[in-house]
Coordinates of C-alpha atoms and ligand atoms in Angstrom, one line a residue:
X17 CA 125.7 104.9 114.6
X18 CA 125.5 106.9 111.4
X19 CA 121.8 107.7 111.3
X20 CA 120.4 107.6 114.8
X21 CA 117.3 109.8 115.2
X22 CA 116.8 111.7 118.5
X23 CA 114.2 109.1 119.4
X24 CA 112.2 106.4 117.7
X25 CA 108.7 107.9 117.3
X26 CA 107.4 111.3 116.3
X27 CA 104.2 112.0 118.1
X28 CA 102.4 115.4 118.5
X29 CA 105.3 117.3 117.0
X30 CA 108.1 115.8 119.0
X31 CA 110.5 112.9 119.1
X32 CA 109.9 110.4 121.9
X33 CA 110.2 106.8 123.0
X34 CA 110.0 104.7 126.0
X35 CA 113.5 103.6 127.1
X36 CA 112.2 100.3 128.4
X37 CA 110.5 99.2 125.1
X38 CA 112.2 96.5 123.0
X39 CA 114.9 97.8 120.6
X40 CA 115.9 96.6 117.2
X41 CA 119.1 97.4 115.4
X42 CA 118.6 99.1 112.0
X43 CA 121.3 97.8 109.6
X44 CA 123.0 99.2 106.5
X45 CA 122.3 96.4 104.1
X46 CA 125.7 96.8 102.3
X47 CA 127.9 96.0 105.3
X48 CA 125.6 95.0 108.1
X49 CA 126.7 97.9 110.3
X50 CA 124.2 99.2 112.8
X51 CA 123.1 102.7 111.7
X52 CA 120.4 103.3 114.3
X53 CA 118.6 101.5 117.1
X54 CA 114.8 101.8 117.1
X55 CA 112.4 101.0 119.8
X56 CA 109.0 99.5 119.3
X57 CA 106.0 101.6 120.2
X58 CA 104.2 100.7 123.4
X59 CA 100.5 100.7 123.9
X60 CA 100.8 104.1 125.7
X61 CA 102.6 105.6 122.7
X62 CA 100.1 104.2 120.2
X63 CA 97.4 105.8 122.4
X64 CA 99.3 109.1 122.5
X65 CA 99.6 109.1 118.7
X66 CA 95.8 108.7 118.3
X67 CA 95.1 111.3 120.9
X68 CA 97.4 113.8 119.2
X69 CA 96.0 112.9 115.7
X70 CA 92.4 113.3 116.8
X71 CA 93.0 116.7 118.4
X72 CA 95.2 117.9 115.5
X73 CA 92.7 116.7 112.8
X74 CA 90.1 119.1 114.3
X75 CA 92.3 122.1 113.8
X76 CA 93.8 120.9 110.4
X77 CA 90.4 119.9 109.0
X78 CA 88.9 123.3 109.8
X79 CA 91.7 125.2 108.1
X80 CA 91.0 126.7 104.6
X81 CA 92.1 124.1 102.1
X82 CA 94.4 126.6 100.4
X83 CA 96.3 127.1 103.7
X84 CA 96.7 123.3 104.0
X85 CA 98.0 123.3 100.5
X86 CA 100.5 126.0 101.2
X87 CA 101.9 123.8 104.1
X88 CA 102.2 120.8 101.8
X89 CA 103.9 122.8 99.1
X90 CA 106.4 124.3 101.6
X91 CA 107.1 120.7 102.7
X92 CA 107.8 119.7 99.1
X93 CA 110.3 122.6 98.8
X94 CA 112.1 121.5 102.0
X95 CA 112.3 117.9 100.7
X96 CA 113.8 119.1 97.5
X97 CA 116.3 121.3 99.3
X98 CA 117.4 118.4 101.5
X99 CA 117.3 115.8 98.7
X100 CA 121.0 114.9 99.0
X101 CA 120.9 114.2 102.7
X102 CA 117.5 112.4 102.5
X103 CA 118.8 110.3 99.6
X104 CA 121.9 109.3 101.6
X105 CA 119.7 108.3 104.5
X106 CA 117.4 106.2 102.2
X107 CA 120.4 104.5 100.7
X108 CA 121.8 103.7 104.2
X109 CA 118.4 102.3 105.2
X110 CA 117.4 100.3 102.1
X111 CA 120.8 99.6 100.4
X112 CA 119.5 101.1 97.1
X113 CA 122.1 102.8 94.9
X114 CA 122.5 106.5 95.6
X115 CA 122.1 107.2 91.8
X116 CA 118.5 105.9 92.3
X117 CA 117.6 107.5 95.6
X118 CA 118.8 110.9 94.4
X119 CA 116.1 110.9 91.7
X120 CA 113.4 108.5 92.7
X121 CA 112.6 108.6 96.4
X122 CA 112.4 112.0 98.3
X123 CA 112.0 113.6 94.8
X124 CA 108.9 111.5 94.1
X125 CA 107.7 112.3 97.6
X126 CA 108.1 116.0 97.0
X127 CA 106.1 115.7 93.7
X128 CA 103.2 114.2 95.7
X129 CA 103.3 117.0 98.3
X130 CA 103.4 119.6 95.6
X131 CA 100.7 118.0 93.6
X132 CA 98.2 117.5 96.4
X133 CA 99.2 120.9 98.0
X134 CA 98.3 122.4 94.6
X135 CA 94.9 120.8 94.3
X136 CA 93.8 120.9 98.0
X137 CA 91.8 124.0 97.3
X138 CA 90.0 122.5 94.4
X139 CA 88.3 119.8 96.5
X140 CA 84.7 121.0 95.8
X141 CA 81.4 119.4 96.2
X142 CA 78.4 119.6 93.8
X143 CA 75.3 121.7 93.7
X144 CA 72.3 119.6 92.6
X145 CA 69.2 121.5 91.7
X146 CA 65.8 119.9 92.4
X147 CA 63.4 122.5 91.3
X148 CA 63.0 124.9 94.2
X149 CA 64.9 122.6 96.6
X150 CA 68.4 121.6 96.1
X151 CA 71.2 119.4 97.4
X152 CA 74.8 120.3 97.9
X153 CA 77.6 117.9 98.7
X154 CA 80.6 118.4 100.9
X155 CA 83.8 116.4 100.5
X156 CA 84.7 115.9 104.2
X157 CA 87.9 114.3 105.6
X158 CA 87.6 110.8 107.1
X159 CA 89.4 111.7 110.4
X160 CA 92.6 109.8 111.5
X161 CA 94.1 107.7 108.7
X162 CA 96.7 105.0 109.4
X163 CA 99.4 104.5 106.8
X164 CA 101.6 101.4 106.8
X165 CA 104.6 101.2 104.6
X166 CA 106.8 98.5 102.9
X167 CA 110.6 98.8 102.9
X168 CA 111.4 99.3 99.3
X169 CA 110.4 103.0 98.9
X170 CA 110.1 104.3 102.5
X171 CA 109.9 108.1 102.1
X172 CA 108.0 107.8 98.8
X173 CA 105.4 105.6 100.3
X174 CA 105.0 107.9 103.4
X175 CA 104.5 110.9 101.1
X176 CA 102.2 109.1 98.6
X177 CA 99.9 108.4 101.6
X178 CA 100.4 111.6 103.7
X179 CA 100.0 114.1 100.9
X180 CA 96.5 113.2 99.7
X181 CA 95.4 112.4 103.3
X182 CA 96.5 115.7 104.7
X183 CA 95.4 117.7 101.6
X184 CA 91.8 116.5 102.3
X185 CA 92.0 117.5 106.0
X186 CA 92.8 114.2 107.6
X187 CA 95.5 113.5 110.2
X188 CA 97.8 110.5 109.8
X189 CA 99.7 108.0 111.9
X190 CA 102.3 106.3 109.8
X191 CA 104.1 103.1 110.6
X192 CA 107.1 102.4 108.4
X193 CA 108.4 98.9 107.8
X194 CA 110.7 97.9 110.7
X195 CA 113.4 97.3 108.1
X196 CA 113.4 101.0 107.1
X197 CA 112.2 103.2 110.0
X198 CA 114.3 106.4 109.3
X199 CA 113.1 108.6 106.5
X200 CA 109.4 108.9 107.6
X201 CA 110.7 110.6 110.8
X202 CA 112.4 113.2 108.6
X203 CA 109.1 113.8 106.7
X204 CA 107.4 114.3 110.1
X205 CA 110.1 116.9 111.1
X206 CA 109.7 118.7 107.7
X207 CA 105.9 118.9 107.9
X208 CA 106.2 120.6 111.3
X209 CA 108.8 123.0 109.9
X210 CA 106.5 123.7 107.0
X211 CA 103.7 124.7 109.4
X212 CA 101.6 121.6 110.0
X213 CA 100.1 121.6 113.4
X214 CA 101.7 119.1 115.8
X215 CA 99.9 115.7 115.6
X216 CA 98.8 116.0 112.0
X217 CA 101.4 113.6 110.9
X218 CA 102.8 111.1 113.5
X219 CA 105.3 108.2 113.1
X220 CA 105.2 105.2 115.3
X221 CA 107.7 102.3 114.9
X222 CA 107.4 98.6 115.3
X223 CA 106.6 95.3 113.6
X224 CA 103.3 93.9 112.4
X225 CA 102.0 93.9 115.9
X226 CA 102.1 97.7 116.1
X227 CA 100.5 97.9 112.6
X228 CA 97.7 95.6 113.8
X229 CA 97.1 97.7 116.9
X230 CA 96.8 100.8 114.8
X231 CA 94.3 99.3 112.3
X232 CA 92.1 97.9 115.0
X233 CA 91.9 101.1 117.1
X234 CA 88.4 102.5 117.0
X235 CA 89.9 106.0 116.3
X236 CA 91.3 104.7 113.0
X237 CA 89.0 105.8 110.2
X238 CA 91.0 104.4 107.3
X239 CA 94.1 102.4 106.6
X240 CA 96.3 102.6 103.6
X241 CA 98.7 99.7 103.3
X242 CA 101.6 99.1 101.0
X243 CA 102.8 95.5 101.4
X244 CA 102.4 91.9 100.4
X245 CA 99.1 90.1 99.7
X246 CA 99.3 88.0 102.9
X247 CA 99.6 91.1 105.0
X248 CA 97.0 92.8 102.9
X249 CA 94.5 90.1 103.7
X250 CA 95.1 90.5 107.4
X251 CA 94.9 94.3 107.4
X252 CA 91.8 94.3 105.2
X253 CA 90.1 91.8 107.5
X254 CA 91.0 93.9 110.6
X255 CA 89.7 97.0 108.9
X256 CA 86.5 95.2 108.1
X257 CA 85.7 94.8 111.8
X258 CA 85.2 98.5 112.1
X259 CA 83.9 99.0 108.5
X260 CA 87.0 101.2 107.9
X261 CA 88.0 102.6 104.5
X262 CA 91.0 100.9 102.9
X263 CA 93.6 101.4 100.2
X264 CA 95.6 98.3 99.5
X265 CA 98.8 98.6 97.4
X266 CA 99.9 95.0 97.2
X267 CA 102.2 92.7 95.2
X268 CA 102.4 92.0 91.6
X269 CA 103.7 89.6 88.9
X270 CA 103.3 91.9 85.9
X271 CA 103.8 91.0 82.2
X272 CA 105.9 93.0 79.7
X273 CA 105.0 92.0 76.1
X274 CA 107.4 92.6 73.3
X275 CA 105.8 92.3 69.9
X276 CA 107.8 91.4 66.7
X277 CA 107.8 95.0 65.4
X278 CA 109.2 96.4 68.7
X279 CA 112.4 98.5 68.9
X280 CA 114.5 95.8 70.5
X281 CA 117.0 98.1 72.2
X282 CA 114.3 100.2 73.8
X283 CA 112.4 97.0 74.9
X284 CA 115.6 95.7 76.4
X285 CA 116.1 99.0 78.3
X286 CA 112.5 98.6 79.6
X287 CA 113.1 95.0 80.6
X288 CA 116.1 96.1 82.6
X289 CA 114.2 98.9 84.3
X290 CA 111.3 96.6 84.9
X291 CA 113.4 94.0 86.7
X292 CA 116.7 95.3 88.1
X293 CA 116.0 98.8 89.4
X294 CA 116.2 98.7 93.2
X295 CA 117.6 95.1 92.9
X296 CA 114.2 94.1 91.6
X297 CA 112.4 95.1 94.9
X298 CA 109.6 96.9 93.1
X299 CA 105.9 95.9 93.2
X300 CA 105.1 96.9 89.7
X301 CA 108.0 95.1 88.1
X302 CA 107.4 93.4 84.7
X303 CA 109.0 90.1 85.8
X304 CA 107.3 88.0 83.1
X305 CA 108.8 89.2 79.8
X306 CA 106.9 87.7 76.8
X307 CA 108.9 88.1 73.6
X308 CA 107.6 87.2 70.1
X309 CA 109.2 84.0 68.9
X310 CA 110.7 85.7 65.8
X311 CA 112.8 88.1 67.9
X312 CA 113.2 86.1 71.1
X313 CA 116.8 85.0 70.6
X314 CA 118.0 88.4 69.4
X315 CA 116.2 90.0 72.4
X316 CA 117.8 87.5 74.9
X317 CA 121.2 88.0 73.4
X318 CA 121.1 91.9 73.8
X319 CA 119.6 91.5 77.3
X320 CA 122.3 89.3 78.5
X321 CA 125.0 91.5 77.0
X322 CA 123.6 94.6 78.7
X323 CA 123.0 92.9 82.0
X324 CA 126.8 92.1 82.0
X325 CA 127.3 95.9 82.4
X326 CA 125.5 96.1 85.7
X327 CA 127.8 97.4 88.5
X328 CA 127.3 95.8 91.9
X329 CA 128.9 97.6 94.8
X330 CA 128.8 100.1 97.5
X331 CA 125.4 101.8 97.1
X332 CA 126.9 105.1 98.2
X333 CA 129.3 105.0 95.2
X334 CA 127.5 107.0 92.4
X335 CA 128.7 104.5 89.8
X336 CA 127.0 101.6 91.5
X337 CA 123.8 100.4 89.6
X338 CA 122.9 97.3 91.7
X339 CA 122.9 97.4 95.5
X340 CA 122.5 94.7 98.0
X341 CA 119.1 93.1 98.9
X342 CA 117.4 94.9 101.8
X343 CA 118.0 92.1 104.2
X344 CA 119.4 88.6 104.6
X345 CA 115.9 87.3 104.8
X346 CA 114.9 88.8 101.5
X347 CA 118.1 87.6 99.9
X348 CA 117.5 84.1 101.1
X349 CA 113.9 84.2 99.8
X350 CA 115.1 85.3 96.4
X351 CA 117.8 82.6 96.3
X352 CA 115.3 79.9 97.2
X353 CA 113.1 81.0 94.3
X354 CA 116.0 80.9 92.0
X355 CA 116.8 77.3 93.1
X356 CA 113.1 76.5 92.5
X357 CA 113.3 77.9 89.0
X358 CA 116.3 75.8 88.2
X359 CA 114.8 72.7 89.6
X360 CA 111.6 73.2 87.6
X361 CA 113.7 73.3 84.4
X362 CA 114.2 76.9 83.5
X363 CA 117.4 77.8 81.7
X364 CA 119.7 80.2 83.5
X365 CA 121.1 82.7 80.9
X366 CA 123.0 84.8 83.4
X367 CA 123.4 86.0 87.0
X368 CA 121.6 84.6 90.1
X369 CA 124.8 84.1 92.0
X370 CA 125.0 85.6 95.4
X371 CA 128.0 87.2 97.2
X372 CA 127.3 88.5 100.6
X373 CA 124.1 90.6 100.6
X374 CA 124.0 90.8 96.7
X375 CA 122.1 88.8 94.2
X376 CA 123.5 89.3 90.7
X377 CA 120.8 90.3 88.2
X378 CA 119.6 87.1 86.5
X379 CA 117.7 86.0 83.4
X380 CA 115.8 82.7 83.1
X381 CA 114.8 81.5 79.7
X382 CA 112.5 78.7 78.6
X383 CA 110.1 79.5 81.4
X384 CA 106.6 78.0 81.2
X385 CA 103.5 79.5 82.6
X386 CA 103.0 76.9 85.3
X387 CA 106.5 77.3 87.0
X388 CA 106.7 78.9 90.4
X389 CA 108.9 81.6 89.1
X390 CA 106.2 82.5 86.6
X391 CA 103.4 82.6 89.2
X392 CA 104.8 83.9 92.5
X393 CA 106.1 87.3 93.3
X394 CA 109.9 87.0 93.9
X395 CA 110.7 90.7 94.8
X396 CA 114.3 90.3 93.6
X397 CA 116.4 90.8 90.4
X398 CA 115.0 87.8 88.6
X399 CA 113.6 88.1 85.0
X400 CA 111.8 85.3 83.3
X401 CA 111.7 85.1 79.5
X402 CA 108.8 83.5 77.7
X403 CA 108.2 83.1 74.0
X404 CA 104.8 83.6 72.2
X405 CA 103.4 83.4 68.7
X406 CA 100.2 85.5 68.5
X407 CA 98.4 88.4 70.2
X408 CA 95.4 86.5 71.5
X409 CA 97.6 83.9 73.1
X410 CA 99.9 86.4 74.8
X411 CA 97.0 88.5 76.2
X412 CA 95.5 85.4 77.7
X413 CA 98.8 84.3 79.2
X414 CA 99.6 87.8 80.5
X415 CA 96.2 87.9 82.2
X416 CA 96.5 84.4 83.6
X417 CA 97.7 85.5 87.1
X418 CA 96.0 86.3 90.4
X419 CA 97.8 89.7 90.4
X420 CA 96.9 92.8 88.3
X421 CA 99.2 95.6 89.3
X422 CA 100.8 96.6 86.1
X423 CA 101.6 95.6 82.5
X424 CA 103.6 96.9 79.6
X425 CA 104.0 96.3 75.9
X426 CA 106.3 97.3 73.1
X427 CA 105.1 97.6 69.5
X428 CA 105.2 100.2 66.7
X429 CA 101.6 99.4 65.7
X430 CA 99.4 102.1 67.3
X431 CA 96.1 100.2 67.0
X432 CA 97.5 97.0 68.4
X433 CA 99.0 98.9 71.3
X434 CA 95.6 100.4 72.4
X435 CA 93.7 97.2 71.5
X436 CA 95.9 95.1 73.7
X437 CA 96.1 97.6 76.6
X438 CA 92.3 97.6 76.7
X439 CA 92.4 93.9 77.3
X440 CA 95.1 93.7 79.9
X441 CA 93.9 93.2 83.5
X442 CA 96.2 95.7 85.3
X443 CA 95.8 99.0 87.2
X444 CA 98.7 100.7 85.3
X445 CA 99.8 100.0 81.7
X446 CA 102.8 101.3 79.8
X447 CA 103.1 101.5 76.0
X448 CA 106.7 101.5 74.8
X449 CA 108.2 102.2 78.3
X450 CA 108.0 100.7 81.8
X451 CA 107.8 101.6 85.5
X452 CA 107.2 105.4 85.1
X453 CA 104.8 106.5 87.9
X454 CA 104.3 110.2 87.8
X455 CA 102.1 111.6 90.6
X456 CA 99.6 112.9 88.0
X457 CA 98.7 109.3 87.1
X458 CA 96.5 107.1 89.3
X459 CA 98.4 104.1 90.6
X460 CA 97.1 100.9 92.1
X461 CA 96.1 97.3 91.4
X462 CA 93.4 95.1 90.1
X463 CA 92.6 91.6 91.4
X464 CA 94.9 90.5 94.3
X465 CA 97.2 93.5 93.7
X466 CA 94.9 95.8 95.6
X467 CA 92.0 98.1 96.2
X468 CA 91.9 101.9 95.5
X469 CA 94.3 104.2 93.8
X470 CA 97.2 106.4 95.0
X471 CA 98.3 109.6 93.3
X472 CA 96.4 111.8 91.0
X473 CA 92.9 113.2 91.8
X474 CA 91.7 109.6 92.2
X475 CA 93.6 109.4 95.5
X476 CA 91.4 112.2 97.1
X477 CA 88.3 110.0 96.6
X478 CA 89.9 107.5 99.0
X479 CA 90.6 110.1 101.7
X480 CA 87.2 111.9 101.7
X481 CA 83.6 111.0 102.3
X482 CA 80.7 112.8 100.7
X483 CA 78.0 114.5 102.8
X484 CA 74.8 115.3 100.9
X485 CA 72.9 118.2 102.3
X486 CA 69.2 118.6 101.3
X487 CA 68.0 122.1 101.4
X488 CA 64.3 122.7 101.6
X489 CA 63.1 126.1 100.3
X490 CA 59.4 125.7 101.1
X491 CA 57.1 124.3 103.7
X492 CA 57.4 120.8 105.1
X493 CA 54.4 118.5 104.6
X494 CA 53.4 115.6 106.8
X495 CA 50.6 113.0 106.5
X496 CA 49.1 113.9 109.8
Ligands
LIG14 P1 104.9 93.2 104.3 O1 103.5 92.8 103.8 O2 105.7 92.1 104.9 O3 104.8 94.4 105.3 C1 104.2 95.6 104.9 C2 104.0 96.4 106.1 O4 102.9 95.9 106.9 C3 105.1 96.5 107.1 O5 105.2 97.8 107.7 C4 104.8 95.4 108.1 O6 105.4 95.6 109.3 C5 103.3 95.7 108.2 N1 102.5 94.5 108.8 C6 102.9 93.2 108.8 N2 101.9 92.5 109.4 C7 100.9 93.4 109.8 C8 99.6 93.3 110.4 N3 99.2 92.1 110.8 N4 98.9 94.4 110.6 C9 99.3 95.6 110.2 N5 100.6 95.8 109.6 C10 101.3 94.7 109.4 O7 105.6 93.7 103.0 P2 107.1 94.1 102.8 O8 107.5 95.2 103.7 O9 107.9 92.8 102.8 O10 107.1 94.7 101.3 C11 107.2 93.9 100.2 C12 105.8 93.8 99.6 O11 105.2 95.0 99.4 C13 105.8 93.1 98.2 O12 104.7 92.2 98.1 C14 105.5 94.3 97.3 O13 104.9 93.9 96.1 C15 104.6 95.1 98.1 N6 104.6 96.5 97.6 C16 103.5 97.0 96.9 C17 103.6 98.3 96.4 C18 102.4 98.8 95.7 O14 102.3 100.0 95.6 N7 101.4 98.0 95.2 C19 104.8 99.1 96.4 C20 105.8 98.5 97.2 C21 105.8 97.2 97.7 P3 106.9 95.0 109.6 O15 107.4 94.5 108.2 O16 107.7 96.1 110.1 O17 106.7 93.8 110.5

């Protein structure tokens, strides 16, 4: 097995697992070979993870923030030093092309650790004068935070959650998706090497059952989930039982609007990035592409011509631009949605065929707003083209969705760009580009796409609680 870790979980600074727990093969999506065998966490292991995290949080939370920051920045350096090996591991686990993982996964995780390491020491409270008396506020950690990840960006998701949580003095127990259990373990190793006390960042493996046990444990102070809306509903409800803090990074069905004055070649590039990167398995993808009627056909022609250049193949080959779907289950879901699109009358311009684990990048035209492919998240390489005539119409149609994760637009008209962006119901918007998510920019969804924000200073608000301290400088009066 090419990627077998020493054991399945990382608890209190060491690898461990119970040999009698059920095991699951971890597959390389490209050829179906077993790259590791991972055991599900038992109740005792979940308990051990909480015990370790509670104890470690006391030490970690009491450290000077600048020291915590130093540990996180060292971890960022280690991630960057090991980027090649981590990228290969991520490609083996997810099937994403190595040319993507080399720049977008551990690298983005390192950015998060560096950013939050850098600002850890700036997490100050306020001093509020009240005449002679005064109030000051302390930004205190929440305690033990649970992170639960999806399978599309495993190490990035682990870092986007761990970095702000740890910077603020929390400990974390992270459960990766059972499809992609490996790279979070490497992050746990690296944090120890960088100087984090054992137990500050723990990884436990397993399916939804393990996630549910983590979220409902009384020692869990907060949960941050990246996943689908149905899972989000369950996790949010479980967290509500204990009035726990939540961050929910859920699905999307985002619009990309191309106005008549857009640079067509750039807009086509954005549509490609917004639909086919990671074989379309990206939450913020702009899968509803609205193109002004006057340039619709020219846009469609260039898009189809450029999609023909996609190279499907071995994800470890640096020339490959489209890898397999993460699993047979995901491939079958995508193919079922493609069939639905065809049966509802959308015109297939290219792609959509499947060979083995691959789905060829596809473009549907003539899509109408009521079709399933226009409403439901597909999470595969399926782009839907719509035609529109005026600004008001397209804004209303773009917003006519239960989701609100992201949106993009292309125009050379500055005032229109900002006017339209202000009306779009989405957590992240792009003007004349798509899908760039630097750590400096808050990221998260509106409506069913989620609650809270990851990245940027905004993330720290979701990993701290404010304590107000009233300081009396005089005598205390009482009525009797
Ligand atoms: P799922 O919702 O199926 O799973 C997400 C995680 O939740 C997995 O680790 C899963 O475990 C776990 N889980 C499942 N049930 C429960 C439960 N009852 N309690 C606690 N945890 C549970 O999502 P996918 O992994 O299929 O990822 C795809 C989805 O993620 C898409 O909808 C996509 O849009 C969204 N996503 C959102 C992002 C964002 O930032 N907004 C970014 C990336 C993806 P397991 O699968 O191992 O059983």
